[in-house]
Tab-separated table of C-alpha atoms in Angstrom:
chain	number	residue	atom	x	y	z
A	1	MET	CA	15.428	42.973	-25.396
A	2	VAL	CA	15.576	44.444	-28.913
A	3	TYR	CA	17.435	42.754	-31.744
A	4	LYS	CA	18.928	44.799	-34.559
A	5	ASN	CA	18.273	42.190	-37.196
A	6	THR	CA	17.172	38.609	-37.668
A	7	GLN	CA	20.772	37.367	-37.543
A	8	ASP	CA	21.074	38.645	-33.958
A	9	LEU	CA	17.799	36.952	-33.006
A	10	SER	CA	18.786	33.718	-34.730
A	11	LYS	CA	22.132	33.703	-32.906
A	12	VAL	CA	20.423	34.117	-29.522
A	13	GLN	CA	17.876	31.398	-30.289
A	14	LYS	CA	20.660	28.955	-31.201
A	15	GLU	CA	22.573	29.802	-28.034
A	16	ARG	CA	19.519	28.949	-25.885
A	17	ARG	CA	19.446	25.396	-27.181
A	18	LYS	CA	20.700	22.871	-24.679
A	19	GLU	CA	20.702	19.758	-26.854
A	20	LEU	CA	22.190	18.879	-30.220
A	21	ARG	CA	19.477	18.821	-32.885
A	22	SER	CA	19.205	16.771	-36.004
A	23	PRO	CA	17.110	17.644	-39.028
A	24	LEU	CA	14.425	15.085	-39.735
A	25	ARG	CA	13.039	14.049	-42.999
A	26	VAL	CA	9.330	14.360	-42.532
A	27	VAL	CA	8.293	12.074	-39.687
A	28	ARG	CA	4.621	11.224	-39.332
A	29	MET	CA	3.360	11.373	-35.821
A	30	LYS	CA	0.172	11.033	-33.861
A	31	VAL	CA	-0.782	13.477	-31.113
A	32	GLU	CA	-3.415	12.203	-28.691
A	33	THR	CA	-5.219	14.416	-26.187
A	34	ASN	CA	-8.400	13.948	-24.199
A	35	GLN	CA	-10.286	15.906	-26.849
A	36	ASP	CA	-8.858	14.815	-30.191
A	37	VAL	CA	-6.241	13.058	-32.283
A	38	PHE	CA	-3.953	15.010	-34.621
A	39	PHE	CA	-1.715	13.501	-37.290
A	40	GLY	CA	1.199	15.687	-38.276
A	41	TYR	CA	4.919	15.735	-38.814
A	42	ALA	CA	8.098	16.927	-37.148
A	43	LYS	CA	11.038	18.717	-38.758
A	44	ASN	CA	13.822	18.505	-36.188
A	45	ILE	CA	14.476	16.555	-33.049
A	46	SER	CA	16.807	16.603	-30.053
A	47	ALA	CA	17.216	14.247	-27.119
A	48	SER	CA	14.845	16.453	-25.119
A	49	GLY	CA	12.134	17.420	-27.627
A	50	LEU	CA	11.119	18.334	-31.153
A	51	PHE	CA	9.540	21.006	-33.359
A	52	ILE	CA	6.057	20.417	-34.770
A	53	PRO	CA	5.135	22.775	-37.617
A	54	THR	CA	1.442	23.682	-37.496
A	55	VAL	CA	-0.744	26.720	-38.111
A	56	ASN	CA	-2.714	25.792	-34.978
A	57	PRO	CA	-0.132	25.350	-32.224
A	58	ARG	CA	-1.315	24.268	-28.800
A	59	SER	CA	-0.929	26.498	-25.758
A	60	VAL	CA	2.277	26.596	-23.729
A	61	GLY	CA	1.954	24.077	-20.900
A	62	ASP	CA	-0.409	21.739	-22.777
A	63	ARG	CA	0.577	18.076	-22.429
A	64	PHE	CA	-0.261	15.227	-24.765
A	65	LYS	CA	0.804	11.732	-25.788
A	66	LEU	CA	2.981	11.732	-28.894
A	67	LYS	CA	3.733	8.664	-31.034
A	68	PHE	CA	6.223	8.592	-33.900
A	69	LYS	CA	8.835	6.519	-35.720
A	70	LEU	CA	12.259	7.791	-36.677
A	71	PRO	CA	13.290	7.426	-40.336
A	72	ASP	CA	14.404	3.903	-41.257
A	73	SER	CA	13.138	2.520	-37.942
A	74	SER	CA	10.197	0.244	-37.235
A	75	ARG	CA	10.174	1.082	-33.510
A	76	GLU	CA	7.292	3.297	-32.393
A	77	ILE	CA	8.422	5.882	-29.853
A	78	VAL	CA	5.804	6.971	-27.318
A	79	VAL	CA	6.331	10.025	-25.101
A	80	LEU	CA	4.385	12.437	-22.958
A	81	ALA	CA	5.173	15.851	-24.455
A	82	GLU	CA	4.676	19.378	-23.134
A	83	VAL	CA	4.478	22.546	-25.250
A	84	VAL	CA	7.279	24.881	-24.138
A	85	TRP	CA	6.851	27.544	-26.835
A	86	ASN	CA	4.610	28.268	-29.774
A	87	ARG	CA	4.619	30.550	-32.788
A	88	THR	CA	1.453	31.475	-34.665
A	89	TYR	CA	1.274	32.282	-38.358
A	90	SER	CA	2.074	35.829	-39.394
A	91	LYS	CA	2.648	37.208	-42.895
A	92	SER	CA	5.538	39.277	-41.577
A	93	GLU	CA	7.164	36.406	-39.658
A	94	GLU	CA	9.997	34.638	-41.471
A	95	TYR	CA	9.871	31.601	-39.186
A	96	GLU	CA	7.493	28.708	-39.693
A	97	PRO	CA	4.508	28.570	-37.328
A	98	GLY	CA	4.415	25.668	-34.920
A	99	MET	CA	5.348	24.556	-31.437
A	100	GLY	CA	8.373	23.303	-29.603
A	101	VAL	CA	7.703	20.413	-27.258
A	102	ARG	CA	9.853	18.736	-24.644
A	103	PHE	CA	9.640	15.121	-23.631
A	104	VAL	CA	8.443	14.917	-20.019
A	105	GLU	CA	7.980	11.132	-19.889
A	106	ILE	CA	9.970	8.785	-22.103
A	107	SER	CA	11.312	5.266	-21.667
A	108	GLU	CA	15.081	4.823	-21.475
A	109	GLU	CA	14.964	2.666	-24.627
A	110	ASP	CA	13.121	5.360	-26.595
A	111	ALA	CA	15.444	8.084	-25.268
A	112	GLU	CA	18.478	6.049	-26.350
A	113	GLU	CA	16.991	5.494	-29.822
A	114	ILE	CA	16.562	9.271	-30.219
A	115	ARG	CA	20.087	9.987	-28.897
A	116	ARG	CA	21.589	7.537	-31.402
A	117	PHE	CA	19.620	9.144	-34.224
A	118	VAL	CA	20.632	12.692	-33.249
A	119	ASN	CA	24.289	11.779	-32.669
A	120	SER	CA	24.453	10.125	-36.091
A	121	ASP	CA	23.158	13.410	-37.591
A	122	GLY	CA	19.980	11.716	-38.717
A	123	LYS	CA	21.681	8.930	-40.643
A	124	LYS	CA	20.924	5.300	-39.965
A	125	GLU	CA	23.896	3.664	-38.250
């Protein structure tokens, strides 16, 4: 499929989203794999996943444990995440490099905490 301009592409990308998203203030997180530990941050979150900006995104299908706290919360959320898409750095690309991950294992309590956060548009209730 060919898009005439970035507005067309942006419109299609938004239409593919299944869950409401909420912008995050920078949220520190810890990514744990069998090989290493990575500390980073997330920029937006939905009930089903989040976007992790990075110049070294993992491969689609990679799974890892992800730990993070939502703004104004002391509760640590722990999920098993899977990379569903990635975008590498390119000078010509207007979008930030990184990876989109979905939550494949999450407790009901953690899922509810995220839903409350997203439904409140990122504001503490």
